[in-house]
mmCIF file of C-alpha atoms in Angstrom:
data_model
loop_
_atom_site.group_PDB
_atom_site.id
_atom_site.type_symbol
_atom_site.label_atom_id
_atom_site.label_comp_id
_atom_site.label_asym_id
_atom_site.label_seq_id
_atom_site.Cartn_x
_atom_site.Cartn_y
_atom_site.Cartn_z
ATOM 1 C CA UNK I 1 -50.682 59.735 114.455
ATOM 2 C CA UNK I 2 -49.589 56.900 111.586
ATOM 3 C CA UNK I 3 -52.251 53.753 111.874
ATOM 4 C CA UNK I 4 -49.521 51.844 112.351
ATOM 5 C CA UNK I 5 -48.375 53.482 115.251
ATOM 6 C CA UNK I 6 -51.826 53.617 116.515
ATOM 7 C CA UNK I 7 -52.426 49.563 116.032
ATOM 8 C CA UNK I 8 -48.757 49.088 118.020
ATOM 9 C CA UNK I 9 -50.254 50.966 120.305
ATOM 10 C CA UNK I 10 -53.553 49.154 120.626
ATOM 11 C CA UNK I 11 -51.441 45.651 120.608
ATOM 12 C CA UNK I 12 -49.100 46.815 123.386
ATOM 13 C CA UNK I 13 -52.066 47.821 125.511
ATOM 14 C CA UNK I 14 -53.965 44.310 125.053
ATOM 15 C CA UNK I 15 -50.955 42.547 125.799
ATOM 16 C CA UNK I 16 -50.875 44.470 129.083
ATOM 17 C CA UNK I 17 -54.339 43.889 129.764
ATOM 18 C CA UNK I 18 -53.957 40.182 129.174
ATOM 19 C CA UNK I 19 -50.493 40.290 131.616
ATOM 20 C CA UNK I 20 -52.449 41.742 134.347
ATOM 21 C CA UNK I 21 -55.127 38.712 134.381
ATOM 22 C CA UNK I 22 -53.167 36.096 133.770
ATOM 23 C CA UNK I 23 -50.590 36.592 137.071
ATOM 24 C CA UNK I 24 -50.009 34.000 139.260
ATOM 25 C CA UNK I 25 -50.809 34.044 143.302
ATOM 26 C CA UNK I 26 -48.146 34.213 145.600
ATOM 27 C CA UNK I 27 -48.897 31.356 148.511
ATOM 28 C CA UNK I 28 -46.744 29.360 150.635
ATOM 29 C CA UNK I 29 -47.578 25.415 150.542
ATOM 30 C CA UNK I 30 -47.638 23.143 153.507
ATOM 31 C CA UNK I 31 -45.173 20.297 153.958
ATOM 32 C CA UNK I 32 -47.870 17.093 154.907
ATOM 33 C CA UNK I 33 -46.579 13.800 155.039
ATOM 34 C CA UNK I 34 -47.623 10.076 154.328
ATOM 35 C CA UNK I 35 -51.527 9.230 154.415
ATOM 36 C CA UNK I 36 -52.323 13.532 154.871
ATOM 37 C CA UNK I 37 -50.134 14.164 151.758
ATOM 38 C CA UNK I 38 -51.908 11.612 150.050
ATOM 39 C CA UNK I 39 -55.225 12.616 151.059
ATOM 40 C CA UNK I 40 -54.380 16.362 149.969
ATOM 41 C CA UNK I 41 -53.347 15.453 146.516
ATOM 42 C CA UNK I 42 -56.833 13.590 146.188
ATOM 43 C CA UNK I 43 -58.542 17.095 147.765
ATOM 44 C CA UNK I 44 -56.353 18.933 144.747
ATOM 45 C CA UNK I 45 -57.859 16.654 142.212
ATOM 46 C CA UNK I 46 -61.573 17.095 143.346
ATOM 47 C CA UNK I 47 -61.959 21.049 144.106
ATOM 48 C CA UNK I 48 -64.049 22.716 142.265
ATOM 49 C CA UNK I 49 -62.666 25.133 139.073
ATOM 50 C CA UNK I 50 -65.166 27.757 140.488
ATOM 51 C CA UNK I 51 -65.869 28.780 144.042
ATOM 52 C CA UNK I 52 -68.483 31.297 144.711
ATOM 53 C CA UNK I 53 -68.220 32.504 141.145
ATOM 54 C CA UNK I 54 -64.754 33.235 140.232
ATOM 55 C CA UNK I 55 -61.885 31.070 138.575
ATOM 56 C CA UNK I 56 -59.379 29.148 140.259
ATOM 57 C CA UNK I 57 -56.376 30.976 139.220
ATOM 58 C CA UNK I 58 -52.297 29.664 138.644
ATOM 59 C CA UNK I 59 -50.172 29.772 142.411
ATOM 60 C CA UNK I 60 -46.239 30.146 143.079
ATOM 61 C CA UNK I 61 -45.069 28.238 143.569
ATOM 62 C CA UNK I 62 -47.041 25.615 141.988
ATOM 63 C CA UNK I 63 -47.741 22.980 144.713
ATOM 64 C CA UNK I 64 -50.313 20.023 145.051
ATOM 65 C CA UNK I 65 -51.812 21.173 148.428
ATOM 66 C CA UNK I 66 -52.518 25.370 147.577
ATOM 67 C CA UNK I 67 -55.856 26.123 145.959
ATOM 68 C CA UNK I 68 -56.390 29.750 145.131
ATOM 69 C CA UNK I 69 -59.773 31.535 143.493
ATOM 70 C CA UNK I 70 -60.303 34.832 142.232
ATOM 71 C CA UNK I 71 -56.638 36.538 142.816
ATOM 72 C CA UNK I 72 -56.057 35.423 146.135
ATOM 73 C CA UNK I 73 -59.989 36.260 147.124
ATOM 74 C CA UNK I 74 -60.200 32.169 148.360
ATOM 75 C CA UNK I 75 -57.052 30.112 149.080
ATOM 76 C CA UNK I 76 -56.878 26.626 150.059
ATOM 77 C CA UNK I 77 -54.383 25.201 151.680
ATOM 78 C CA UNK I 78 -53.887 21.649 152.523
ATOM 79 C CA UNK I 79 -52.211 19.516 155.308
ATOM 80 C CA UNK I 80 -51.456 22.291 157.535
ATOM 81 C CA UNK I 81 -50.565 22.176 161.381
ATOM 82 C CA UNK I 82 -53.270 21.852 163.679
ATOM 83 C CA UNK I 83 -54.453 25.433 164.496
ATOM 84 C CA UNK I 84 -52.315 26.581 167.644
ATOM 85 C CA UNK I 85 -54.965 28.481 169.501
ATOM 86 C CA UNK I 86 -57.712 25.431 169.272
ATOM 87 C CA UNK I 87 -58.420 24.054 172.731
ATOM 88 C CA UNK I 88 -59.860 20.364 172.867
ATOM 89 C CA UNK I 89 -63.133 22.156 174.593
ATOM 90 C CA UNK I 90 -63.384 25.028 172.093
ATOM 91 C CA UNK I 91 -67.236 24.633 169.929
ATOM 92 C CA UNK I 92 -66.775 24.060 166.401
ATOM 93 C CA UNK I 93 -69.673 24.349 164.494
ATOM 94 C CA UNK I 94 -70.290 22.513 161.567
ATOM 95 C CA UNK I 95 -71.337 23.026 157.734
ATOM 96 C CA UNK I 96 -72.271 20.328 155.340
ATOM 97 C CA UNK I 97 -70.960 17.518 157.431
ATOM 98 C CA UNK I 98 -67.387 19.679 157.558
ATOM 99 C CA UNK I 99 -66.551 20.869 161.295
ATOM 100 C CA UNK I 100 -64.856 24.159 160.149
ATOM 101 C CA UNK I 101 -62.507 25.812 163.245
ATOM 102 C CA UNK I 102 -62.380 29.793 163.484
ATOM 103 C CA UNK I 103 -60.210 31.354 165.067
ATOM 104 C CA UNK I 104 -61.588 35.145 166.852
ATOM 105 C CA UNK I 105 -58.278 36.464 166.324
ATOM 106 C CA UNK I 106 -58.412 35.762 162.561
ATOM 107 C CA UNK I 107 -61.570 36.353 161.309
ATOM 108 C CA UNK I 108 -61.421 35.516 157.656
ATOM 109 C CA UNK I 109 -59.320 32.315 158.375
ATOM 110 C CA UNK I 110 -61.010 28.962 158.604
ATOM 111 C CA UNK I 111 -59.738 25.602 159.308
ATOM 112 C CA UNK I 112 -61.638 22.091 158.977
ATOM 113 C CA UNK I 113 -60.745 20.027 161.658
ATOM 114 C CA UNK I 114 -61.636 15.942 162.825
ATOM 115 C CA UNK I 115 -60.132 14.308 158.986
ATOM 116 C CA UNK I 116 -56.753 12.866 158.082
ATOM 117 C CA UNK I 117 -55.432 16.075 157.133
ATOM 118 C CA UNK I 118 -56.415 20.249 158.140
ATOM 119 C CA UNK I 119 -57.508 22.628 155.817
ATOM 120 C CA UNK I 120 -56.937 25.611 155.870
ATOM 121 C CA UNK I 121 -59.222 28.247 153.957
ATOM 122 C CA UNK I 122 -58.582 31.840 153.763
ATOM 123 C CA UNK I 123 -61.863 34.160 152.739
ATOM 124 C CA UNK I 124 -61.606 37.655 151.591
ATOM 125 C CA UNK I 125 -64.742 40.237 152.867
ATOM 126 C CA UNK I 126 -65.888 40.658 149.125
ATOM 127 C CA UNK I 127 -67.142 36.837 149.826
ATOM 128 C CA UNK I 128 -69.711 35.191 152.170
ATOM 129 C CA UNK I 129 -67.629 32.553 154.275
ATOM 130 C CA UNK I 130 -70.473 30.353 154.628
ATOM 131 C CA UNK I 131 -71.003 29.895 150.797
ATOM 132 C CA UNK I 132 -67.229 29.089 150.114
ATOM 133 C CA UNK I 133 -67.537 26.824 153.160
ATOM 134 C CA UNK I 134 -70.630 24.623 151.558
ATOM 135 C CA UNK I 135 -68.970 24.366 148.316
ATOM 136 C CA UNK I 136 -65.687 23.217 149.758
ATOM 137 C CA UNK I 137 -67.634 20.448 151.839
ATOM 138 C CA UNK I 138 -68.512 17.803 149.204
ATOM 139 C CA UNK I 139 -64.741 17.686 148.112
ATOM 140 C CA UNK I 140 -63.505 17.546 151.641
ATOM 141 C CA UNK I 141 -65.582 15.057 152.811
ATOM 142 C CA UNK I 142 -64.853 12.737 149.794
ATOM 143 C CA UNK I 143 -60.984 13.325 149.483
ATOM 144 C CA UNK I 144 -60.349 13.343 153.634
ATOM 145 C CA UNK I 145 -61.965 10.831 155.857
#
């Protein structure tokens, strides 16, 4: 094998490599209007570039009110519709000062409830929900009264 065959070779592979990190997360974005749109734009602004120890990563399409961490192992999303199966008498617990609304059906699916807009946070097994959960708080509580 010619060296520079061998170096082609080595570049095509690293370029692969670097292809497979750097794709982008495929989430659909929620439509909020007035003072919850607002409110979710400030939330965009103030979450964190790390969650629970991996990277916020690039979403598609790119949107103001989707947060997403680790390839799709944490997404955010913001100004969502109030979760269907909540009942006005249903116990939801808090963390941090967040009330955070989980729905049996949909275990790894989380939504904070009681501020000007919903979040929604989706959280894969390979992370602990209630870490992700007291991270998320402080920007929550300071971006959605």
């Amino acid at each position: 094998m010619s060296l520079r065959f061998a170096r082609w070779t080595g570049y095509a592979c690293a370029l692969l490599i670097l292809a497979g990190c750097s794709s982008t997360v495929r989430v659909d974005p929620p439509t909020p209007e007035g003072a919850a749109a607002a409110a979710c734009r400030t939330l965009g602004e103030r979450l964190p570039q790390r969650l629970d120890g991996v990277a916020r990563v690039e979403t598609t399409p790119a949107s103001p009110y989707v947060a997403v961490w680790g390839e799709a192992g944490i997404a955010l999303r913001c100004g969502v519709p109030r979760p269907a199966t909540m009942a006005a008498t249903d116990q939801v617990p808090e963390i941090d000062g967040v009330a955070w609304f989980s729905d049996p059906a949909r275990p790894l699916l989380f939504t904070s409830v009681g501020r000007e807009a919903y979040v929604e946070v989706t959280i894969s097994r390979q992370h602990t929900p209630e870490n992700v959960l007291v991270e998320l708080a402080a920007p929550i509580k300071a971006a959605l009264p």
